[in-house]
Short mmCIF file of C-alpha atoms in Angstrom, two decimals:
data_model
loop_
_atom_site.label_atom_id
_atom_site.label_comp_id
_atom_site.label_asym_id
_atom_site.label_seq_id
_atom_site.Cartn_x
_atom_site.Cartn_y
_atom_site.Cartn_z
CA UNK D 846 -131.40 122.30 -158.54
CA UNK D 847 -132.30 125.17 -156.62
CA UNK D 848 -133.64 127.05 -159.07
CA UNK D 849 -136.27 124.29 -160.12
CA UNK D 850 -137.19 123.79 -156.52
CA UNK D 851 -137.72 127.82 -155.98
CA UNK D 852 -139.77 128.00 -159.17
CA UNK D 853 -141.78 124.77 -158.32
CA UNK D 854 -142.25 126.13 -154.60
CA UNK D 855 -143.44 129.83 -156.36
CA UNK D 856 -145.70 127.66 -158.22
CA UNK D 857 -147.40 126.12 -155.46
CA UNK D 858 -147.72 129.49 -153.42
CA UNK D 859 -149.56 131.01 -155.86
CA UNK D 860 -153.23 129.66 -156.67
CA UNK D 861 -155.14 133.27 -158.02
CA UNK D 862 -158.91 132.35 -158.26
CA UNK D 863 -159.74 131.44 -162.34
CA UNK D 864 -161.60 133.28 -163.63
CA UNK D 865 -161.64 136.63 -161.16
CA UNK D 866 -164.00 137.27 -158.98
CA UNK D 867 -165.28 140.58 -160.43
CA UNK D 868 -164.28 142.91 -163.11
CA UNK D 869 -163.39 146.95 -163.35
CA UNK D 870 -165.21 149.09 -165.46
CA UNK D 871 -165.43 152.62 -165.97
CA UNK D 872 -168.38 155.14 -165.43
CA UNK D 873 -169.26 157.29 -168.57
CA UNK D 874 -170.43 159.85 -166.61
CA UNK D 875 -168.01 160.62 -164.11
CA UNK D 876 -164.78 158.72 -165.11
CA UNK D 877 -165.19 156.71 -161.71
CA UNK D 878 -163.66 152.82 -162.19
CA UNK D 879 -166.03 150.62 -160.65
CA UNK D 880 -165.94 146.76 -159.28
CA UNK D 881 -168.42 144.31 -161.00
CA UNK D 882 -170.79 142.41 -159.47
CA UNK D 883 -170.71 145.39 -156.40
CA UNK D 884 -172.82 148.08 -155.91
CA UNK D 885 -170.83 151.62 -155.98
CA UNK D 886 -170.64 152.91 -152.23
CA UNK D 887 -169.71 156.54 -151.72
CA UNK D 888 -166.59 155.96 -149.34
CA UNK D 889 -164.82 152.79 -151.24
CA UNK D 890 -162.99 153.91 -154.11
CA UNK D 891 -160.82 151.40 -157.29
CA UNK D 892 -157.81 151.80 -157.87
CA UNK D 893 -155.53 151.39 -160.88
CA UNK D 894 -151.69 151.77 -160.23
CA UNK D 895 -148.16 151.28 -161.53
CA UNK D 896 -145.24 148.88 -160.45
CA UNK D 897 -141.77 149.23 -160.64
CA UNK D 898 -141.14 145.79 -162.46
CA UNK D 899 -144.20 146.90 -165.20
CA UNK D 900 -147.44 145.56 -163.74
CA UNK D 901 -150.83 147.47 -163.60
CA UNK D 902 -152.05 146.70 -159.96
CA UNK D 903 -156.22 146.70 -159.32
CA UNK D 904 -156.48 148.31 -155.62
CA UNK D 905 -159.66 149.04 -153.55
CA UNK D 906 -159.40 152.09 -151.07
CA UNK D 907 -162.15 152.27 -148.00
CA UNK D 908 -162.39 155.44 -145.65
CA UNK D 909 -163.98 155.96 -142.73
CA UNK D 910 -164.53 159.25 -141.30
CA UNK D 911 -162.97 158.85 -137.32
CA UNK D 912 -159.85 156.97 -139.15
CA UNK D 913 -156.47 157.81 -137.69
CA UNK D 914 -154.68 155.25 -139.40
CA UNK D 915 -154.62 153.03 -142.80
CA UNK D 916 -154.19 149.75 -142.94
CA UNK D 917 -152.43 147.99 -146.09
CA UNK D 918 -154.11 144.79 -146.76
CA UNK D 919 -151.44 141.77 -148.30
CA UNK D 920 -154.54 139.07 -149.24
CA UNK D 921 -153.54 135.13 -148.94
CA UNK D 922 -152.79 133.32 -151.77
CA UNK D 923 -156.38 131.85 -152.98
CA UNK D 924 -158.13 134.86 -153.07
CA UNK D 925 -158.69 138.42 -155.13
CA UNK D 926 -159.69 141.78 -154.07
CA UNK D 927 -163.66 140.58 -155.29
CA UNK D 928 -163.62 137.80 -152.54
CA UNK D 929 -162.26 140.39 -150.08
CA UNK D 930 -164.61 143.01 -150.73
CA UNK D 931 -167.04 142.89 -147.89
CA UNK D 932 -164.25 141.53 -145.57
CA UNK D 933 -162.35 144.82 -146.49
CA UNK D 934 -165.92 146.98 -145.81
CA UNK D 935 -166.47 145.58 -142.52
CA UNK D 936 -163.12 145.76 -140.90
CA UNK D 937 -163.11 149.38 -142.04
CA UNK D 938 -166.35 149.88 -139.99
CA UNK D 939 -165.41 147.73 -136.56
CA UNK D 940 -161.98 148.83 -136.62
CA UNK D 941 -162.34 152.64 -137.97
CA UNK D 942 -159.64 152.42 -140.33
CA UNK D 943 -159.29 153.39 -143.55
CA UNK D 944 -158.46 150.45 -145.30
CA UNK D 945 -156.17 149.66 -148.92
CA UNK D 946 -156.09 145.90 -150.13
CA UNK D 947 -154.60 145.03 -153.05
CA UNK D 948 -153.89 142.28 -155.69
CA UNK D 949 -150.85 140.65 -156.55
CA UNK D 950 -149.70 140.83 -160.30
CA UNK D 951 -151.49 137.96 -161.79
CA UNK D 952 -154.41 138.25 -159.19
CA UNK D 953 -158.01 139.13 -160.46
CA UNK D 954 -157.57 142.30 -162.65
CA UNK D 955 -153.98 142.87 -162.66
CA UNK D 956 -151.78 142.34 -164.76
CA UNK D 957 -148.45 140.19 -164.82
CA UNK D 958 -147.82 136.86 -163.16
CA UNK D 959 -147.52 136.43 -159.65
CA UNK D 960 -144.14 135.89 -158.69
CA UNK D 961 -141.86 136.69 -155.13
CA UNK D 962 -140.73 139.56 -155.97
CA UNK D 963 -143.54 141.14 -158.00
CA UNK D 964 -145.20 140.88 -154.73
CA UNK D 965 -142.89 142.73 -153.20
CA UNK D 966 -143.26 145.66 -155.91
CA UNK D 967 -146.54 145.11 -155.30
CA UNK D 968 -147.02 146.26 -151.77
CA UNK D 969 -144.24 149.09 -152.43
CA UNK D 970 -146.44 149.99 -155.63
CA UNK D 971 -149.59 150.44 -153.13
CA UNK D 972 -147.43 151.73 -150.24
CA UNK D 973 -146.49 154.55 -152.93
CA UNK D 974 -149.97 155.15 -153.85
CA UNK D 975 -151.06 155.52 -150.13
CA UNK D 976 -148.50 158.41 -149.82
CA UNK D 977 -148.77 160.24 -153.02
CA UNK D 978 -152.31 160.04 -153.31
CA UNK D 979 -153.86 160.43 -149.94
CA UNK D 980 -151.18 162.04 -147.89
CA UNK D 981 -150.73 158.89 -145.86
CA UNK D 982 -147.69 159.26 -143.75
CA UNK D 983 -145.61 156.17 -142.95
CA UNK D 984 -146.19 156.70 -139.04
CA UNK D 985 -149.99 156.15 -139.78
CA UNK D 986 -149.64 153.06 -141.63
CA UNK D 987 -150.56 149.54 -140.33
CA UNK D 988 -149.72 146.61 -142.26
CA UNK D 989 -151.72 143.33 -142.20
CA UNK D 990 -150.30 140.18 -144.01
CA UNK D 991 -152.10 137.18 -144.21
CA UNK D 992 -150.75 133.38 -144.82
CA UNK D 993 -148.65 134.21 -148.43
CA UNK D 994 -149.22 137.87 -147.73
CA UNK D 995 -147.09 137.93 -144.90
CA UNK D 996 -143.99 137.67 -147.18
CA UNK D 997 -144.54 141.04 -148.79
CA UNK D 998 -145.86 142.41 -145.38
CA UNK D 999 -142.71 141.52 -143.41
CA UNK D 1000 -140.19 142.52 -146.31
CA UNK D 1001 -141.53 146.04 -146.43
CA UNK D 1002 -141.59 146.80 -142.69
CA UNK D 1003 -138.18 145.33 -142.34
CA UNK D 1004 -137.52 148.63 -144.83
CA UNK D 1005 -139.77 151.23 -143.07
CA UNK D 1006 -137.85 152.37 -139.39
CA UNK D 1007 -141.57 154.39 -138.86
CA UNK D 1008 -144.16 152.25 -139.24
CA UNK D 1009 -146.88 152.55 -137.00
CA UNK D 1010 -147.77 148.88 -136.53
CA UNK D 1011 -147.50 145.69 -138.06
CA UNK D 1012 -150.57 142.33 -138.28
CA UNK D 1013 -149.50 139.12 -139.06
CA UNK D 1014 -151.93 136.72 -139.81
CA UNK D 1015 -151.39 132.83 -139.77
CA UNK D 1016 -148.09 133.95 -141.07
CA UNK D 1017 -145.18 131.35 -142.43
CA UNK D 1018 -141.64 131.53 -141.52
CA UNK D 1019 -140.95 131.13 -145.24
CA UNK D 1020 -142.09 129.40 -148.23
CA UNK D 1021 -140.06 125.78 -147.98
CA UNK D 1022 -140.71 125.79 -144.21
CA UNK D 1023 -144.45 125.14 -145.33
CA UNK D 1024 -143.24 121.87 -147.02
CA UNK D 1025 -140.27 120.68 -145.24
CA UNK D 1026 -139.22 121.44 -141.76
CA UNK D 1027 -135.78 122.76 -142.52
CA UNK D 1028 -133.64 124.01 -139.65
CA UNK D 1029 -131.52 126.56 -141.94
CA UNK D 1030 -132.40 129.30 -144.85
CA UNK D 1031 -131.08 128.15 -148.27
CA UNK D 1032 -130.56 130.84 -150.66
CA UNK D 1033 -133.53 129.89 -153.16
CA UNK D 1034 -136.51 129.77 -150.37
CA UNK D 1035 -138.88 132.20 -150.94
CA UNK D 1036 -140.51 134.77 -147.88
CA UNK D 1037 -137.68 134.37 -145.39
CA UNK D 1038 -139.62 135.81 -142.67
CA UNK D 1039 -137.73 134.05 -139.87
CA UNK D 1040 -135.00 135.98 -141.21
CA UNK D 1041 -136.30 139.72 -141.47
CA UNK D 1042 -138.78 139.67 -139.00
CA UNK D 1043 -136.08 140.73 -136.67
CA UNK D 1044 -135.60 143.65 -138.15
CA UNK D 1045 -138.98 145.36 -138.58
CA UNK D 1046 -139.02 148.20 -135.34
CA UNK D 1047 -142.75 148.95 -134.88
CA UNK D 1048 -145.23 146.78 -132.58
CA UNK D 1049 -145.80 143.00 -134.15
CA UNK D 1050 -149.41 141.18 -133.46
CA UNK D 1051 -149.14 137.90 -134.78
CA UNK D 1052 -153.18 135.55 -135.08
CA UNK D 1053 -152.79 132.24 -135.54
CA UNK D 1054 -155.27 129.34 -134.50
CA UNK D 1055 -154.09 126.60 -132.90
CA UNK D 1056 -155.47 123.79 -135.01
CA UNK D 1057 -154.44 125.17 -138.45
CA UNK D 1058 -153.18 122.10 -140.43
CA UNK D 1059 -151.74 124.01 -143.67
CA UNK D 1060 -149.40 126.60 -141.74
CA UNK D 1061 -148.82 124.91 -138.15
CA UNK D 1062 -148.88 127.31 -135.49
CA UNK D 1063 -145.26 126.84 -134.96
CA UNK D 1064 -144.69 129.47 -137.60
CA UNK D 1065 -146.45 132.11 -135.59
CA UNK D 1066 -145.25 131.28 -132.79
CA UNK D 1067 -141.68 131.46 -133.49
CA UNK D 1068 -142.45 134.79 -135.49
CA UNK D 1069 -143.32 136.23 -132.14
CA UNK D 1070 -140.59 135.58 -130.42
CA UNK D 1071 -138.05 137.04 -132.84
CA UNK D 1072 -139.86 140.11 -132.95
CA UNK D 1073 -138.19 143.44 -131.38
CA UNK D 1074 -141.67 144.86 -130.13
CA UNK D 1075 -143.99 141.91 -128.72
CA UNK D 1076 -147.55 142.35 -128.60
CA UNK D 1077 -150.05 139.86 -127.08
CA UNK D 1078 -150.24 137.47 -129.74
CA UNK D 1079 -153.64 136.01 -130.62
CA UNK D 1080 -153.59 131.86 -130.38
CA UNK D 1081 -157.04 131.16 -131.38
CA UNK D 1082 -157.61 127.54 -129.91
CA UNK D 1083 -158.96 125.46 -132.39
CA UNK D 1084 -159.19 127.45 -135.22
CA UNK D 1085 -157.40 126.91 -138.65
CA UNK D 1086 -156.26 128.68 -141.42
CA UNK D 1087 -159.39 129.79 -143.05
CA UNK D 1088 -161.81 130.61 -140.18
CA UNK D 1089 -159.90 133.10 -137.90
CA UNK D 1090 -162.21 135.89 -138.50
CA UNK D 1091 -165.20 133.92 -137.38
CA UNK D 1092 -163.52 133.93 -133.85
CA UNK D 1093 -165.11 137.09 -131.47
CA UNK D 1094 -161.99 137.47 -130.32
CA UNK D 1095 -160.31 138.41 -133.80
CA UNK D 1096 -162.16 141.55 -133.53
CA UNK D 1097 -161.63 142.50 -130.39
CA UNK D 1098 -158.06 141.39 -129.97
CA UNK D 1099 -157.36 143.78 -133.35
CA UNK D 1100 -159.50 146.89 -131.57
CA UNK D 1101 -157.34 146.73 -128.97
CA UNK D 1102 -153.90 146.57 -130.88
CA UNK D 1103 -155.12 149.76 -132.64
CA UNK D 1104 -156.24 151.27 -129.80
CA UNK D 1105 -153.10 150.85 -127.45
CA UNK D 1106 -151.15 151.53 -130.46
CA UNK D 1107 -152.57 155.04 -130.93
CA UNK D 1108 -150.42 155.71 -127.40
CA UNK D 1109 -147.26 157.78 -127.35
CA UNK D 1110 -144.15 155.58 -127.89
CA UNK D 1111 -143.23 155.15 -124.07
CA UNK D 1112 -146.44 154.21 -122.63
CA UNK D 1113 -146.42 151.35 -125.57
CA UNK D 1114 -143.18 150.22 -124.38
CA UNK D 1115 -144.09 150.13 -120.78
CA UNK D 1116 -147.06 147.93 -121.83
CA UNK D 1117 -145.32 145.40 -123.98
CA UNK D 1118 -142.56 144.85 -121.18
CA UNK D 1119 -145.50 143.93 -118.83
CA UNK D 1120 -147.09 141.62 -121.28
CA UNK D 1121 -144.20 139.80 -121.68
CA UNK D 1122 -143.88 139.23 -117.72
CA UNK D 1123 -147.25 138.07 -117.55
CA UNK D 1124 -147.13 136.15 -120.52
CA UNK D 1125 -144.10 134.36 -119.56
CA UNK D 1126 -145.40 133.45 -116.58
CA UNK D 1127 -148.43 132.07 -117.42
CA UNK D 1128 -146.75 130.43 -120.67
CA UNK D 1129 -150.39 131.40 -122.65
CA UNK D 1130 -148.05 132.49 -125.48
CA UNK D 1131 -147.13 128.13 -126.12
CA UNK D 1132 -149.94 127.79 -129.07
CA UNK D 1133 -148.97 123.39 -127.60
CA UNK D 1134 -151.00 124.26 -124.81
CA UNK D 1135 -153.87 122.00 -123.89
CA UNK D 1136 -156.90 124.09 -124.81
CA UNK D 1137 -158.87 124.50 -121.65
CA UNK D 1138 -162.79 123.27 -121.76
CA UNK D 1139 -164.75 126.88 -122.00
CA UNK D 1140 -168.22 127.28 -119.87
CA UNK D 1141 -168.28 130.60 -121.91
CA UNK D 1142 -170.30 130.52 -125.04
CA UNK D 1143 -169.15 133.93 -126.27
CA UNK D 1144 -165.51 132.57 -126.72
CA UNK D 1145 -166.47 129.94 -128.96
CA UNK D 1146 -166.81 130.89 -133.35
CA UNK D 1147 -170.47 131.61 -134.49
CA UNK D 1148 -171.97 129.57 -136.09
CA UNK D 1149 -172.41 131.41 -139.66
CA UNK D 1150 -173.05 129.55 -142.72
CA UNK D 1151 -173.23 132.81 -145.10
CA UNK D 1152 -169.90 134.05 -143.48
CA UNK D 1153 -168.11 130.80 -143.69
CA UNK D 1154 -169.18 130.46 -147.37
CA UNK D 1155 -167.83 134.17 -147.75
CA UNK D 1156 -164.31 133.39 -146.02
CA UNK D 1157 -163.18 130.03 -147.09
CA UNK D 1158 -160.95 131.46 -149.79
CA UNK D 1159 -159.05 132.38 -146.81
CA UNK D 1160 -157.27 129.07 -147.15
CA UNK D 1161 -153.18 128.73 -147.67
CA UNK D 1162 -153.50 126.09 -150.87
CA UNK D 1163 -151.15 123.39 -151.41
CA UNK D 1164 -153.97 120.45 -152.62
CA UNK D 1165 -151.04 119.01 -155.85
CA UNK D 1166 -149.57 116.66 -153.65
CA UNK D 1167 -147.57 115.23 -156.94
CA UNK D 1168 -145.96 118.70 -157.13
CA UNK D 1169 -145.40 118.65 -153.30
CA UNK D 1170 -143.56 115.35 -153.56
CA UNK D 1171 -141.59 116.20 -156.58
CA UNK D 1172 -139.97 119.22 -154.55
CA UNK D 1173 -139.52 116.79 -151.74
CA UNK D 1174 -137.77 114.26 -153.31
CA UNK D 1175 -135.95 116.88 -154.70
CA UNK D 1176 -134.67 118.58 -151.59
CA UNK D 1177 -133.92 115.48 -150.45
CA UNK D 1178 -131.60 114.46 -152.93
CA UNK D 1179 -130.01 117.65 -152.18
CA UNK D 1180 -129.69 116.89 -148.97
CA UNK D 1181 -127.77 113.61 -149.38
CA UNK D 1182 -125.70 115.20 -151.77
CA UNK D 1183 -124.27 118.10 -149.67
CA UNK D 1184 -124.30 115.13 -146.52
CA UNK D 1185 -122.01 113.56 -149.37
CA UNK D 1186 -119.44 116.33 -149.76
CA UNK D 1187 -119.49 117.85 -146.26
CA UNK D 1188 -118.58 113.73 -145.08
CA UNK D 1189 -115.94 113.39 -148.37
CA UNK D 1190 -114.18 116.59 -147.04
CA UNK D 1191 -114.25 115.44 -143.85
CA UNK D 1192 -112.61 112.54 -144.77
CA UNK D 1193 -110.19 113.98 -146.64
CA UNK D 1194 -109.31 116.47 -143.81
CA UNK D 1195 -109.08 113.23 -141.49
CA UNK D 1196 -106.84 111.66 -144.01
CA UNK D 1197 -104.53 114.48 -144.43
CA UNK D 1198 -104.28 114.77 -140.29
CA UNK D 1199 -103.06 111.05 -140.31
CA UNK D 1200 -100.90 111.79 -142.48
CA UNK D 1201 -99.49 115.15 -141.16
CA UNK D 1202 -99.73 113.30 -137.68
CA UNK D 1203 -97.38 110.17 -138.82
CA UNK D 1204 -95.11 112.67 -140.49
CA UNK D 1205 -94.77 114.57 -137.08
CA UNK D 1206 -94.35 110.81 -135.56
CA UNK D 1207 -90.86 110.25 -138.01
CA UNK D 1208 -90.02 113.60 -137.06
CA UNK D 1209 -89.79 113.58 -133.05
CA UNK D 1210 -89.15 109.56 -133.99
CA UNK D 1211 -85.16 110.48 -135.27
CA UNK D 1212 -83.98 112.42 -132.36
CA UNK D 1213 -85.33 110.05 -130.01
CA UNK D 1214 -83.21 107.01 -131.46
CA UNK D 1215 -80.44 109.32 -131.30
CA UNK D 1216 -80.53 110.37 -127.71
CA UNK D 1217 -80.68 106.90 -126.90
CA UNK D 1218 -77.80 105.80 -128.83
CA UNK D 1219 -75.87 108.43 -126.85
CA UNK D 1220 -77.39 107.25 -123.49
CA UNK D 1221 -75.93 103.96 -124.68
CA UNK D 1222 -72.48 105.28 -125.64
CA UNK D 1223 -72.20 107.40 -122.65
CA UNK D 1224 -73.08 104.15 -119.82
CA UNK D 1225 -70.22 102.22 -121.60
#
């Protein structure tokens, strides 16, 4: 049973757009690989690269000339590196970053299906790739995960004691947690996050809006709090799981995790400790807070209908509801069924107490009848 329910759950994670967005083709005069329907630009370069478990992974690379660090791009699960393109371009330029995003085997021009773990290679594929082919050293790496790509995102930093930083956004405590509000891990759930989180060293900033109805803000939030190196977190009031980037303060809030993260080690510990007093105190960090009525017009999303047409396939998909009630159903048979054993061991354990105690009972029952037959002998 769990094996159907992790392969149903990897089928509803997964939604790669049909057909791709663009296509790669290569120059005849200089060899370059290039990205249909975009124009070639001098600093973004395509990528084709290897994976450990046999997929041919389609990359886009992005410099920027005052870059100090690179960050790895894991895309949600709707979209392709063609629907990221300009996204990719402009947080290159606001941030001054170089910038790597990816696809997932399966995803626009690579090859493969997508799966867990070919995610996984994946990321390690373009982490490689970063490292033998632009000298990119692990301290100067930050790694952004969004919605499905948080689950490759978290599983490599957990591995990588160096990392400069780590961007988590709308980001699920794992894949069945989406569906079902378990309280435990079972063994076939997919992106335990809540679970290796813990273990990833560098700085954590975690976005979320408040009002996101496919991965509640609940996941962020208790992402945060397992991490080992708290940064502000980001709870975007009112937004939801496709429109973060709309928000000024997604911007801002990023150039300032870059920025502060560019300090030496000790000054960024100093600062998380006092962000955690003060966010403690003023409890800004609950994304259940009331949202406070704003006078200030610069804190509330643009209004952008060309953006908002370019960043809805942002969105976490889970539209089959007859394959989301199949796995529910499911899970909740085995539910009742391990309710069923844990309570007919129980009873069994009760059974053989009773037993055990009434054999005790004859036990300490004998001498006591023959004490008193002495008491009896000995008065007469």
């Amino acid at each position: 049973m769990g094996g159907v329910t992790s392969s149903m759950a990897a089928k509803l994670a997964f939604f790669p757009p049909s057909p791709p967005s663009y296509k790669v083709v290569k120059e005849e005069a200089t060899g370059l690989l290039l990205m249909e329907p975009f124009p070639h630009r001098e600093n973004v370069e395509v990528l084709k690269f290897p994976t450990r478990r046999g997929s041919e992974i389609v990359g886009m690379y992005v410099r920027h000339p005052m870059a100090k660090f690179t960050l790895l791009y894991s895309h949600g699960n709707a979209a392709d590196v063609g629907q990221m393109y300009e996204l990719f371009v402009e947080l290159s330029i606001h941030l001054r970053v170089n910038l790597m995003g990816y696809d997932y085997s399966g995803y626009g021009q690579s090859s493969g299906k997508p799966s867990e773990h070919n995610t996984y290679a994946d990321i390690e594929a373009a982490y490689k790739y970063l490292e033998e082919n632009y000298g990119v050293k692990q301290e100067d790496i930050i790694l952004y995960g969004q919605s499905v790509g948080s689950g490759p995102t978290v599983d490599l930093a957990s591995r990588l004691p160096r990392l400069r930083a780590v961007v988590l956004h709308s980001p699920i405590l794992s894949g069945l947690r989406v569906m079902y509000p378990v309280k435990r891990t079972y063994w076939f759930d997919i992106y335990k996050n809540i679970d290796k989180i813990p273990l990833v060293k560098c700085p954590v900033l975690i976005i979320h809006g408040t009002a996101d109805e496919v991965v509640d803000c609940s996941h962020g939030k208790q992402l945060w709090e397992l991490c080992q190196q708290k940064y502000e977190p980001l709870w975007l009031k009112g937004g939801n799981h496709c429109n973060l980037e709309l928000y000024p303060e997604y911007l801002r809030h990023l150039r300032k995790f870059i920025s502060s993260v560019e300090k030496p080690p000790s000054q960024r510990v100093s600062f998380r400790r006092s962000v955690d007093r003060v966010e403690q105190s003023r409890g800004s960090t609950d994304c259940f807070e009331t949202p406070r009525k704003s006078t200030d017009q610069r804190d509330k999303p643009r209004k952008s209908t060309d953006r908002t047409d370019k960043l809805k396939f942002h969105e976490f998909k889970f539209s089959n509801t007859e394959k989301l009630e199949k796995i529910r159903v499911q899970f909740d048979q085995m539910e009742r069924s391990r309710r069923s054993v844990e309570y007919s061991d129980k009873s069994r354990s009760i059974e053989f107490q009773d037993k055990s105690r009434r054999s005790v009972d004859v036990q300490f029952e004998r001498p006591r009848k023959s004490i008193d037959w002495l008491d009896r002998v000995r008065a007469s």
